[in-house]
Coordinates of C-alpha atoms in Angstrom, one line a residue:
Chain A
M27 CA 0.1 -0.3 -0.1
G28 CA 1.3 3.6 -1.0
S29 CA 3.0 4.9 2.1
R30 CA 1.8 8.4 0.9
Y31 CA -2.0 7.1 1.2
L32 CA -1.4 5.5 4.8
A33 CA 0.2 8.4 6.3
R34 CA -2.4 10.8 5.4
K35 CA -5.2 8.8 6.9
I36 CA -3.7 8.8 10.2
V37 CA -2.1 12.1 10.0
Q38 CA -5.9 13.0 9.7
A39 CA -7.3 10.5 12.7
I40 CA -5.0 12.2 14.9
L41 CA -5.9 15.6 14.0
T42 CA -9.8 14.1 14.5
I43 CA -8.8 12.7 18.1
V44 CA -6.8 16.2 18.7
F45 CA -10.4 17.7 17.8
I46 CA -12.4 15.7 19.9
V47 CA -10.3 16.0 23.1
L48 CA -10.3 20.0 22.7
L49 CA -14.4 19.4 22.0
N50 CA -14.1 17.6 25.0
F51 CA -12.4 20.1 27.5
V52 CA -14.8 22.8 26.2
L53 CA -18.1 21.1 26.8
F54 CA -17.0 20.3 30.1
R55 CA -15.7 24.2 30.2
M56 CA -19.1 25.6 28.8
M57 CA -21.1 24.3 32.1
P58 CA -22.7 26.8 34.2
G59 CA -20.5 28.6 36.3
S60 CA -17.8 25.6 36.2
P61 CA -18.0 22.1 36.9
D62 CA -17.5 22.5 40.9
R63 CA -21.3 24.3 40.7
V64 CA -22.5 21.0 39.1
L65 CA -20.6 18.3 40.7
A66 CA -20.0 19.7 44.1
R67 CA -23.9 21.2 44.4
N68 CA -24.2 20.5 48.4
L69 CA -21.1 20.9 49.8
P70 CA -20.1 23.8 51.4
D71 CA -18.3 27.1 50.5
A72 CA -15.1 26.0 52.1
A73 CA -15.2 22.5 50.4
R74 CA -15.9 24.0 47.1
A75 CA -13.0 25.8 47.2
E76 CA -10.4 23.2 48.2
L77 CA -12.0 21.0 45.4
R78 CA -11.6 24.1 43.1
E79 CA -8.1 24.2 43.7
R80 CA -7.7 20.1 43.4
W81 CA -8.9 20.1 39.7
G82 CA -7.2 22.8 39.5
L83 CA -10.3 25.4 38.4
D84 CA -8.9 28.6 39.6
Q85 CA -6.1 28.5 37.1
P86 CA -6.7 30.6 34.1
L87 CA -8.6 28.3 31.7
I88 CA -5.7 28.5 29.0
P89 CA -3.2 27.4 29.1
D90 CA -2.9 25.9 32.4
Q91 CA -6.8 24.4 32.7
L92 CA -5.9 22.8 29.5
V93 CA -2.4 21.7 29.7
A94 CA -3.5 20.2 33.0
Y95 CA -6.2 18.3 31.4
I96 CA -4.6 17.2 28.4
G97 CA -2.0 16.2 30.5
A98 CA -4.3 14.2 32.4
I99 CA -5.8 12.6 29.7
A100 CA -2.2 11.4 28.2
R101 CA -2.0 9.7 31.8
G102 CA -5.0 8.2 31.3
D103 CA -6.9 9.9 34.1
L104 CA -10.7 11.0 33.5
G105 CA -11.3 12.1 36.4
S106 CA -13.5 10.5 39.4
S107 CA -17.5 9.9 38.6
Y108 CA -19.8 11.8 40.7
K109 CA -22.2 8.7 41.0
F110 CA -20.2 5.8 42.0
S111 CA -18.8 7.0 44.9
N112 CA -15.6 8.9 43.1
T113 CA -14.2 5.6 41.4
P114 CA -12.3 6.8 38.7
V115 CA -13.7 7.4 35.5
T116 CA -11.3 5.0 33.5
E117 CA -12.3 2.2 36.2
V118 CA -15.7 3.0 35.9
I119 CA -16.2 2.4 32.0
G120 CA -13.5 -0.5 31.8
D121 CA -15.5 -2.4 33.8
R122 CA -18.7 -2.3 30.8
I123 CA -16.5 -2.5 27.4
W124 CA -16.7 -6.6 27.7
P125 CA -19.8 -7.2 27.3
T126 CA -20.6 -4.2 24.7
L127 CA -17.9 -4.9 23.0
I128 CA -19.0 -9.1 22.8
L129 CA -22.4 -7.7 21.9
F130 CA -22.0 -5.6 19.5
G131 CA -18.8 -7.2 17.6
L132 CA -21.1 -10.2 17.2
G133 CA -24.1 -8.3 16.3
E134 CA -22.0 -6.9 13.5
L135 CA -20.8 -10.1 12.6
I136 CA -23.9 -11.8 12.1
A137 CA -25.5 -8.5 10.4
I138 CA -22.5 -8.2 7.9
V139 CA -22.4 -11.9 6.6
V140 CA -26.3 -12.3 6.3
G141 CA -27.2 -8.6 5.4
L142 CA -24.3 -8.2 2.6
G143 CA -25.2 -11.8 1.6
L144 CA -29.2 -11.2 1.4
G145 CA -28.4 -7.1 0.1
A146 CA -26.5 -9.4 -2.9
Y147 CA -28.4 -11.6 -3.2
S148 CA -31.8 -9.2 -4.0
G149 CA -29.6 -7.4 -6.3
W150 CA -28.5 -9.4 -8.4
R151 CA -32.2 -11.4 -8.4
R152 CA -33.4 -8.0 -8.8
G153 CA -37.4 -7.7 -8.6
G154 CA -37.2 -11.6 -7.6
P155 CA -39.1 -13.3 -4.8
V156 CA -36.2 -12.4 -2.2
D157 CA -35.5 -9.1 -3.4
Y158 CA -39.3 -8.1 -3.1
V159 CA -39.7 -9.6 0.5
G160 CA -36.3 -8.6 1.6
N161 CA -36.2 -5.2 0.6
G162 CA -39.6 -4.5 2.1
F163 CA -38.0 -6.2 5.5
S164 CA -35.3 -3.9 5.5
L165 CA -37.0 -0.7 4.6
I166 CA -39.4 -1.4 7.5
L167 CA -36.3 -2.4 10.0
Y168 CA -34.5 0.5 8.9
S169 CA -37.4 3.0 10.0
M170 CA -38.0 1.2 13.5
P171 CA -35.8 2.2 16.4
Y172 CA -33.2 -0.6 17.7
F173 CA -35.3 -0.7 21.0
V174 CA -38.5 -1.4 19.6
I175 CA -37.0 -4.5 17.6
G176 CA -35.7 -5.2 21.1
M177 CA -39.2 -4.6 23.0
I178 CA -41.0 -6.6 20.7
L179 CA -38.4 -9.9 20.9
L180 CA -38.2 -9.4 24.7
I181 CA -42.1 -9.3 24.9
V182 CA -42.6 -12.3 22.6
F183 CA -39.8 -14.5 23.8
A184 CA -39.4 -13.7 27.2
T185 CA -41.8 -12.6 28.2
T186 CA -44.9 -14.4 26.7
L187 CA -42.9 -17.8 25.8
G188 CA -40.7 -17.7 28.4
W189 CA -37.8 -19.0 26.2
F190 CA -35.2 -16.4 27.3
P191 CA -34.4 -14.4 30.2
T192 CA -35.9 -10.9 30.2
S193 CA -32.6 -9.2 31.7
G194 CA -29.0 -9.1 32.6
M195 CA -25.7 -11.2 31.8
F196 CA -26.3 -14.2 33.9
S197 CA -28.6 -15.5 36.3
L198 CA -28.5 -13.9 39.6
G199 CA -27.7 -15.7 42.6
H200 CA -26.9 -18.7 40.6
R201 CA -24.1 -20.7 41.5
F202 CA -22.1 -22.2 38.7
D203 CA -20.5 -25.6 38.9
S204 CA -18.7 -25.4 36.0
P205 CA -16.9 -22.5 33.6
V206 CA -19.2 -24.6 30.6
E207 CA -22.6 -23.9 32.7
Q208 CA -21.6 -20.6 33.3
I209 CA -20.8 -19.6 29.6
A210 CA -23.9 -21.3 28.6
D211 CA -25.9 -19.3 31.0
F212 CA -24.1 -16.2 29.7
A213 CA -25.0 -17.4 25.6
W214 CA -28.9 -17.4 26.8
H215 CA -28.8 -14.2 28.4
L216 CA -26.8 -12.9 25.5
F217 CA -29.2 -13.9 22.6
L218 CA -32.0 -11.9 22.3
P219 CA -30.1 -8.3 23.0
L220 CA -27.3 -9.8 20.0
M221 CA -30.8 -11.0 18.0
T222 CA -32.0 -7.5 18.3
V223 CA -28.7 -5.7 17.2
A224 CA -28.3 -8.2 14.1
I225 CA -31.8 -7.7 12.7
G226 CA -31.3 -4.2 13.2
L227 CA -28.2 -3.7 11.3
I228 CA -29.4 -6.6 8.4
G229 CA -31.7 -4.1 7.6
Q230 CA -29.0 -1.0 6.6
Y231 CA -26.3 -3.6 5.6
S232 CA -28.9 -5.3 2.8
I233 CA -29.8 -2.0 1.5
L234 CA -26.4 -0.9 1.2
M235 CA -25.4 -3.8 -0.5
R236 CA -28.3 -4.2 -2.7
S237 CA -27.6 -0.6 -4.1
S238 CA -24.4 -1.1 -4.8
I239 CA -24.7 -4.7 -6.8
I240 CA -27.0 -3.1 -8.8
D241 CA -24.7 0.2 -9.4
T242 CA -22.0 -2.6 -10.6
L243 CA -24.0 -4.6 -12.6
T244 CA -24.6 -1.8 -15.0
E245 CA -21.0 -1.2 -15.4
D246 CA -18.9 -2.1 -18.4
Y247 CA -16.6 -5.0 -17.1
V248 CA -20.0 -6.6 -16.0
T249 CA -21.3 -6.9 -19.4
T250 CA -18.0 -7.8 -20.5
A251 CA -18.0 -10.8 -18.4
K252 CA -21.4 -11.9 -19.5
A253 CA -20.6 -11.4 -23.1
K254 CA -17.5 -13.9 -22.4
G255 CA -20.0 -16.6 -21.7
L256 CA -18.9 -16.9 -18.4
T257 CA -22.0 -18.1 -15.8
D258 CA -23.9 -16.0 -13.7
G259 CA -22.6 -16.9 -10.8
R260 CA -18.6 -16.8 -11.9
V261 CA -20.1 -13.1 -13.5
L262 CA -21.2 -12.2 -9.3
R263 CA -18.5 -14.0 -7.4
S264 CA -15.4 -12.8 -9.5
H265 CA -16.3 -9.8 -11.3
A266 CA -19.8 -8.2 -9.8
L267 CA -19.4 -8.6 -6.0
P268 CA -15.7 -8.0 -5.6
N269 CA -16.0 -4.5 -7.0
A270 CA -19.6 -3.8 -5.2
R271 CA -17.8 -4.5 -1.8
L272 CA -16.1 -1.3 -1.5
P273 CA -18.7 1.1 -0.6
A274 CA -20.2 -1.4 1.5
V275 CA -16.5 -1.5 3.7
T276 CA -16.9 2.2 4.1
L277 CA -20.7 2.9 4.5
I278 CA -20.2 0.1 7.8
A279 CA -17.8 2.2 9.1
I280 CA -19.6 5.4 8.8
N281 CA -22.8 3.7 9.8
L282 CA -21.0 2.9 13.3
G283 CA -21.4 6.1 14.8
Y284 CA -24.7 5.6 14.2
V285 CA -25.2 1.6 15.8
I286 CA -23.4 3.4 18.8
A287 CA -26.9 5.1 19.6
G288 CA -28.6 1.8 18.9
A289 CA -26.2 0.2 20.9
I290 CA -27.5 2.8 23.7
T291 CA -30.8 1.7 24.0
V292 CA -30.8 -2.0 22.9
E293 CA -28.8 -2.7 26.4
V294 CA -31.2 -0.6 28.2
V295 CA -34.0 -2.6 26.9
F296 CA -32.4 -5.7 27.9
G297 CA -30.5 -4.2 31.3
W298 CA -27.0 -5.5 29.5
P299 CA -24.4 -4.0 31.8
G300 CA -22.4 -2.5 28.9
I301 CA -21.6 1.1 27.8
G302 CA -25.3 1.6 27.2
T303 CA -26.9 1.0 30.3
L304 CA -24.0 3.0 31.9
T305 CA -24.3 5.9 29.3
V306 CA -28.0 5.4 30.9
T307 CA -27.3 5.8 34.4
A308 CA -24.3 8.8 34.1
L309 CA -27.1 10.7 32.4
N310 CA -30.2 10.6 34.8
A311 CA -26.8 11.0 37.5
R312 CA -26.3 14.5 35.5
D313 CA -22.6 12.3 36.2
Y314 CA -20.5 14.5 33.8
P315 CA -17.1 12.8 34.1
V316 CA -18.3 9.4 33.4
L317 CA -20.4 11.2 30.2
Q318 CA -17.3 12.7 29.2
G319 CA -15.2 9.6 29.2
I320 CA -17.5 7.3 27.5
F321 CA -18.0 10.3 24.6
L322 CA -14.5 10.5 24.5
L323 CA -14.0 6.4 24.6
L324 CA -16.5 5.9 21.9
S325 CA -15.4 8.8 19.6
I326 CA -11.9 7.9 19.2
S327 CA -13.3 4.4 18.6
V328 CA -15.5 5.7 16.0
V329 CA -12.4 7.7 14.2
I330 CA -10.0 4.6 14.7
A331 CA -12.7 2.2 12.7
N332 CA -13.1 4.7 10.0
L333 CA -9.3 4.6 9.8
A334 CA -9.3 1.1 9.5
A335 CA -12.1 1.0 7.0
D336 CA -9.8 3.7 5.0
L337 CA -7.0 1.3 5.1
I338 CA -8.5 -1.8 4.0
Y339 CA -10.7 0.1 1.5
G340 CA -6.9 1.1 0.0
Y341 CA -5.9 -2.8 0.2
L342 CA -9.0 -3.6 -1.5
D343 CA -8.6 -0.9 -3.9
P344 CA -5.6 -0.1 -5.8
R345 CA -7.0 3.1 -7.2
V346 CA -7.4 5.4 -3.8
R347 CA -3.2 4.4 -3.1
T348 CA -2.0 7.4 -4.7
Chain B
M26 CA -35.6 40.4 -37.7
T27 CA -36.6 41.9 -34.7
S28 CA -39.0 40.9 -31.6
T29 CA -40.8 43.0 -29.8
P30 CA -39.8 43.1 -25.9
L31 CA -42.4 41.7 -23.9
S32 CA -44.2 44.1 -21.5
D33 CA -44.1 44.0 -17.5
R34 CA -47.3 42.2 -17.8
E35 CA -46.6 39.6 -20.1
L36 CA -43.4 38.6 -18.6
R37 CA -45.1 38.1 -15.6
A38 CA -47.4 36.0 -16.9
E39 CA -45.3 34.1 -19.2
R40 CA -43.6 33.3 -15.9
W41 CA -46.4 32.1 -13.8
R42 CA -47.5 29.8 -17.0
L43 CA -43.9 28.2 -16.9
R44 CA -43.9 28.1 -13.2
I45 CA -47.5 26.3 -13.0
R46 CA -46.6 24.1 -16.3
G47 CA -43.2 23.0 -13.8
W48 CA -45.4 21.9 -11.0
S49 CA -47.6 19.8 -13.0
D50 CA -45.2 18.2 -14.5
F51 CA -43.7 17.0 -11.4
A52 CA -46.7 16.2 -9.8
G53 CA -47.6 14.0 -12.8
R54 CA -44.3 12.5 -12.5
F55 CA -44.3 12.0 -8.7
G56 CA -48.0 10.4 -9.5
R57 CA -46.2 7.9 -11.2
R58 CA -44.1 6.2 -7.9
R59 CA -46.4 4.3 -6.3
D60 CA -44.3 4.1 -2.8
G61 CA -43.8 8.3 -3.0
V62 CA -48.1 8.1 -3.5
I63 CA -48.5 6.3 -0.4
G64 CA -46.0 7.8 1.7
V65 CA -47.5 11.4 1.2
G66 CA -51.0 9.4 2.0
V67 CA -49.3 8.5 5.5
L68 CA -47.9 11.9 6.0
V69 CA -51.3 13.2 5.0
L70 CA -52.8 11.1 7.7
F71 CA -50.8 11.9 10.7
T72 CA -50.5 15.7 10.1
M73 CA -53.8 15.6 10.4
L74 CA -53.4 13.8 13.6
A75 CA -51.1 16.2 14.5
L76 CA -53.3 19.3 13.5
F77 CA -56.1 18.6 15.2
P78 CA -55.7 16.0 18.0
N79 CA -58.4 17.5 20.7
L80 CA -61.4 17.1 18.0
I81 CA -60.2 13.9 17.5
V82 CA -59.5 12.2 21.0
G83 CA -60.1 15.8 23.6
P84 CA -57.5 17.4 25.8
L85 CA -54.5 15.7 26.3
Q86 CA -54.9 13.2 29.3
T87 CA -52.5 14.0 32.3
A88 CA -52.0 12.2 35.5
T89 CA -54.9 13.8 37.8
T90 CA -57.4 13.5 34.4
A91 CA -56.7 9.8 33.7
P92 CA -59.8 8.0 33.2
G93 CA -58.8 4.6 33.4
Q94 CA -56.9 2.4 35.4
P95 CA -53.1 1.9 35.3
L96 CA -52.3 -0.8 32.3
Q97 CA -55.9 -2.1 31.3
P98 CA -55.4 -3.8 28.0
P99 CA -57.4 -2.5 24.6
S100 CA -61.4 -2.8 25.3
L101 CA -64.1 -1.0 23.7
E102 CA -64.0 1.9 26.7
F103 CA -60.0 2.1 25.8
P104 CA -59.2 0.9 22.3
L105 CA -55.5 1.1 22.6
G106 CA -55.7 0.4 26.4
T107 CA -54.3 2.6 29.0
D108 CA -50.7 3.6 30.2
D109 CA -49.0 3.2 34.2
L110 CA -51.0 6.0 35.0
G111 CA -54.2 4.9 33.7
R112 CA -54.1 7.2 30.7
S113 CA -55.7 6.2 27.2
M114 CA -53.0 5.3 24.8
L115 CA -55.4 6.5 22.0
N116 CA -55.1 9.7 23.3
L117 CA -51.5 9.7 24.0
T118 CA -50.7 8.8 20.9
V119 CA -52.6 10.9 19.2
H120 CA -51.5 13.5 21.2
G121 CA -47.8 12.2 20.7
A122 CA -48.0 12.8 16.8
R123 CA -48.2 16.4 17.5
I124 CA -45.3 16.5 20.0
S125 CA -43.3 14.1 18.0
M126 CA -44.0 15.9 14.5
V127 CA -43.1 19.1 15.8
I128 CA -39.7 18.5 17.3
G129 CA -39.2 16.7 13.8
L130 CA -40.3 19.8 11.7
L131 CA -38.3 22.6 13.7
A132 CA -35.2 19.9 14.2
T133 CA -35.5 19.9 10.3
V134 CA -36.0 23.1 9.8
V135 CA -32.6 24.0 12.2
T136 CA -30.6 21.4 10.2
V137 CA -31.3 21.8 6.3
L138 CA -30.6 25.4 7.1
L139 CA -27.2 25.2 8.6
G140 CA -26.7 22.5 6.0
A141 CA -27.3 24.6 3.3
V142 CA -25.8 27.4 4.4
I143 CA -22.8 25.9 5.0
G144 CA -22.8 23.9 2.1
I145 CA -23.7 27.1 -0.2
V146 CA -21.4 29.1 1.2
S147 CA -18.6 26.8 1.2
G148 CA -19.1 25.6 -2.3
Y149 CA -19.6 29.2 -3.7
L150 CA -16.6 30.4 -1.8
G151 CA -14.3 27.8 -2.4
G152 CA -10.4 28.1 -1.5
R153 CA -9.4 28.6 2.6
T154 CA -13.3 28.9 4.0
D155 CA -13.7 26.1 1.9
T156 CA -11.3 23.8 3.1
F157 CA -12.0 25.2 6.9
L158 CA -15.8 24.8 7.2
M159 CA -15.6 21.1 5.1
R160 CA -12.6 19.8 8.2
I161 CA -15.3 20.9 10.5
T162 CA -17.9 19.1 8.7
D163 CA -15.9 16.0 8.3
F164 CA -15.5 16.1 11.9
F165 CA -19.0 15.9 12.8
L166 CA -19.8 13.5 10.0
V167 CA -16.9 11.2 12.0
L168 CA -18.1 12.3 15.2
P169 CA -21.1 9.8 16.8
T170 CA -22.6 12.8 16.9
F171 CA -26.2 10.9 18.6
V172 CA -23.6 10.9 21.9
L173 CA -22.3 14.3 21.3
A174 CA -26.6 15.5 21.3
L175 CA -26.6 13.1 24.6
I176 CA -23.9 15.3 26.4
L177 CA -24.9 18.5 25.0
A178 CA -28.8 18.4 25.7
P179 CA -28.6 18.4 30.0
I180 CA -25.7 20.6 29.8
I181 CA -27.3 23.4 27.8
L182 CA -30.6 22.2 29.9
E183 CA -28.2 23.4 33.3
L184 CA -27.5 26.7 30.9
V185 CA -31.0 28.1 30.0
G186 CA -33.0 26.4 33.1
S187 CA -35.4 23.5 32.6
D188 CA -38.4 25.3 33.5
A189 CA -37.7 28.2 30.8
E190 CA -39.6 29.5 27.4
I191 CA -37.8 30.1 24.6
M192 CA -40.3 32.3 22.0
G193 CA -43.3 30.6 23.7
I194 CA -41.9 26.8 23.4
P195 CA -40.5 25.2 26.6
S196 CA -36.7 25.2 27.1
T197 CA -37.0 21.4 26.8
L198 CA -38.2 21.3 23.4
V199 CA -35.7 24.0 22.1
V200 CA -32.6 22.3 23.5
I201 CA -33.7 18.7 21.9
I202 CA -34.2 21.0 19.0
V203 CA -31.2 22.5 18.8
V204 CA -29.0 19.2 19.2
I205 CA -30.7 17.6 16.8
G206 CA -30.1 20.5 14.1
V207 CA -26.7 21.2 15.8
T208 CA -25.4 17.6 15.2
S209 CA -27.4 16.4 11.9
W210 CA -26.3 18.8 9.8
A211 CA -22.9 17.6 8.1
S212 CA -24.5 15.0 5.7
T213 CA -26.5 18.0 4.0
A214 CA -23.6 20.4 3.4
R215 CA -21.5 17.4 2.3
I216 CA -24.4 17.5 -0.9
I217 CA -25.6 20.9 -1.3
R218 CA -21.6 21.8 -1.5
S219 CA -20.6 19.4 -4.2
Q220 CA -23.7 20.9 -6.0
A221 CA -22.9 24.3 -5.6
L222 CA -19.4 23.6 -7.0
S223 CA -20.9 22.7 -9.7
V224 CA -23.5 25.2 -10.3
K225 CA -21.0 27.8 -9.7
E226 CA -18.7 26.9 -12.7
R227 CA -22.4 27.4 -15.0
M228 CA -21.9 30.7 -17.0
F229 CA -24.8 32.5 -15.8
I230 CA -23.0 33.1 -12.7
A231 CA -19.7 34.3 -14.3
R232 CA -22.5 36.8 -16.0
A233 CA -23.8 37.8 -12.8
R234 CA -20.5 38.7 -11.8
V235 CA -19.8 40.6 -14.5
I236 CA -22.9 43.1 -13.9
G237 CA -21.7 43.3 -10.5
G238 CA -23.7 40.9 -8.3
G239 CA -22.5 40.8 -4.9
G240 CA -21.4 37.0 -3.5
G241 CA -24.3 37.3 -1.4
H242 CA -27.1 38.0 -3.9
I243 CA -25.1 35.1 -6.4
M244 CA -25.7 33.2 -3.4
W245 CA -29.2 33.8 -3.1
R246 CA -30.6 34.5 -6.2
H247 CA -28.3 32.0 -8.3
I248 CA -27.2 29.5 -6.6
M249 CA -29.8 28.4 -4.3
P250 CA -32.9 27.9 -6.6
N251 CA -30.1 25.6 -8.5
V252 CA -29.7 23.8 -5.3
L253 CA -33.0 23.7 -4.5
N254 CA -33.9 20.4 -5.8
L255 CA -31.7 18.4 -3.3
I256 CA -32.5 20.6 -1.0
V257 CA -35.8 19.4 -1.1
A258 CA -35.3 16.1 -1.2
N259 CA -32.8 16.4 1.7
T260 CA -35.3 17.7 3.7
V261 CA -37.9 14.8 3.8
L262 CA -34.7 12.4 4.4
V263 CA -33.7 14.8 7.4
F264 CA -37.5 15.0 9.0
A265 CA -37.3 11.0 9.2
G266 CA -34.0 11.1 10.5
A267 CA -34.9 14.1 13.4
I268 CA -38.0 11.8 14.2
L269 CA -35.8 8.9 15.2
T270 CA -33.5 11.0 16.8
E271 CA -36.0 12.6 19.1
T272 CA -37.4 9.3 19.9
T273 CA -33.9 7.9 20.8
L274 CA -32.9 10.7 22.8
S275 CA -36.5 10.8 24.9
F276 CA -36.1 6.8 25.0
I277 CA -33.4 7.2 26.7
G278 CA -35.0 9.6 29.1
L279 CA -33.9 13.2 27.9
G280 CA -37.5 13.7 26.5
D281 CA -39.9 16.1 28.3
P282 CA -42.7 13.8 30.2
L283 CA -45.1 16.8 30.3
L284 CA -44.8 16.9 26.8
P285 CA -45.5 12.9 26.0
S286 CA -43.4 12.5 22.8
W287 CA -43.8 9.0 21.0
G288 CA -40.5 8.5 22.2
V289 CA -41.5 9.8 25.8
I290 CA -44.3 7.5 25.7
L291 CA -41.7 4.5 25.0
N292 CA -39.4 5.9 27.7
S293 CA -42.2 5.4 29.8
A294 CA -43.3 2.1 29.0
Q295 CA -39.7 1.1 29.1
T296 CA -39.3 2.5 32.9
S297 CA -42.4 0.8 33.9
G298 CA -41.6 -2.3 33.1
A299 CA -44.4 -3.3 29.9
P300 CA -42.2 -5.3 27.9
G301 CA -41.8 -7.5 31.0
L302 CA -45.7 -7.2 32.2
G303 CA -47.0 -8.3 28.6
A304 CA -48.3 -4.9 28.5
W305 CA -47.5 -4.5 24.5
W306 CA -50.8 -2.1 24.2
F307 CA -48.3 0.7 25.6
F308 CA -45.2 0.3 23.2
V309 CA -47.0 -1.2 20.3
P310 CA -49.0 1.9 19.3
P311 CA -46.3 4.6 19.3
A312 CA -43.9 2.4 18.0
T313 CA -45.8 1.5 14.9
C314 CA -46.1 5.1 14.3
I315 CA -42.8 5.8 14.1
V316 CA -42.0 2.9 12.0
L317 CA -45.2 4.2 9.7
V318 CA -43.9 8.1 9.7
V319 CA -40.5 7.1 9.3
L320 CA -41.0 5.0 6.5
A321 CA -43.2 7.4 4.4
F322 CA -40.6 10.1 4.7
T323 CA -38.2 7.7 3.6
L324 CA -40.5 6.6 0.6
V325 CA -41.2 10.0 -0.2
G326 CA -37.5 11.2 0.0
G327 CA -36.2 9.0 -2.2
A328 CA -38.9 9.1 -4.7
L329 CA -38.4 12.8 -4.9
D330 CA -35.0 12.1 -5.2
D331 CA -35.6 10.4 -8.4
V332 CA -37.9 12.9 -9.6
L333 CA -36.4 16.0 -9.2
N334 CA -32.6 14.9 -9.3
P335 CA -32.7 12.5 -12.3
R336 CA -29.1 12.8 -13.5
M337 CA -28.3 11.5 -10.1
R338 CA -30.4 8.4 -10.5
A339 CA -27.6 6.3 -11.1
R340 CA -26.8 6.6 -7.5
R341 CA -29.5 4.6 -6.4

């Protein structure tokens, strides 16, 4: 891969992250008066003055506070939670990352395989029965907030049929005899939220892949391939698909920002102890340090995912590597 | 060969004739798109609900005027059941249409205004202004704007106070509207800019400049009308997005409980544990409305895009 392309993308990503950190600084200082008025609302004046000093709020905003803030972030110090009795923010968030990563990593994986496959087939057999039904379903799913899908699955499969638990990640107060049993319990709790995420994403990905394939099919090289007498499947696999994949890669990365919104709500519906439920808890308690930490974590993850998509794109499509 | 110049009156009449022909042309082409027409039908229905909720179901019920028992399933008296406070779900859902659609509409106006102005200015002026504005746009495109909205909303609410009113609208709504607008203009700006870039190169812009037209005049009278098609199609899609964002923000608790939009109703369904209690009627009505409205906007937006921007048809 061209090192110029690589370097440019990496510099862009770093610049974006710097912007995000600055934005975070500004947001935190935008609060009425200063953070201590919100965070230490109920403390006596003396204690507040002490806090102000400890947080460096008596220093001038620029450069002292900014430098201190960037220094703290570089050390991985995001401050202490307001709600969770002064636990460091990094610890509060760190505990919640794995559940979210598993739920969304697996959900994305299922959605990419099924959604892209469905979309490619629908576009290939445009107007056929699979396209007709699939496209209709995809459009409806596309218009449906994730949490609504979650609520429907929950009421049908957990409340009414009782096949799955209604909330949580493990059965409470249960002693597991073996790790296998624990994993089984985990999978049982994971199933419905996972299906919600996957179903929500499949609609988007299949619409995206469908239009991408339809665009590709009008290209000259596909006509050439057909004229050469290649079989239908061969034209699709070796000529149409590799090119239709490209926009899909970019759009999946761009979509990630929206997926996060869905992530938060799905976790709330199923009481899944991840970043999403943490966000809502922090929001209701107006726990700004934790909210800021979550914003930092999520936006940097999205930037990195976009960088990864750019690099994959560069690898798949030699034309952009200049 | 000389042609007599048209009088002012004839000129005006000719302009109207062209305009009316344009409109009927457009109506004819749009009418052939079945999905677009169905979408418009659904939207007209919901606009009626939003305009006249009191005529249809009476005034909005509150905790004190709730006529029924909590969580009653659908019956003859309450065709859609009751919520956790004993209010009729039919009443709530119809009034929710008004609140959701108004927030969606105003948020769309803010989004499209921001996006169109930034897109046109950036595309027309070019150079450093363009680079600068597009940097910001790209930044907002990458950012998970929903998370930004979610942090901004409570901060701004603390700044203005939650009981305040801004231009007669409760500040809780204004904050949601502004936050949606500020976080979702970027893709509109991108689309408008790329069109403005190509319009700028057309001959009539150079002519306008030669006869002394200023930047503001050219952007407003010459660029804007030529990107209007894109703005219109984009507006419809932005509306769908705004309703979804409002629903999600309200669902996680940023809505105003006194102004129950569909998202706020879904939030109270969730917090009162309706899905776990089997009270499907608590969330199915508002959820169905959201899906119908968003789907209708998406269909209309797609059809408009096809009819208004035929050159970009290859895109879909």
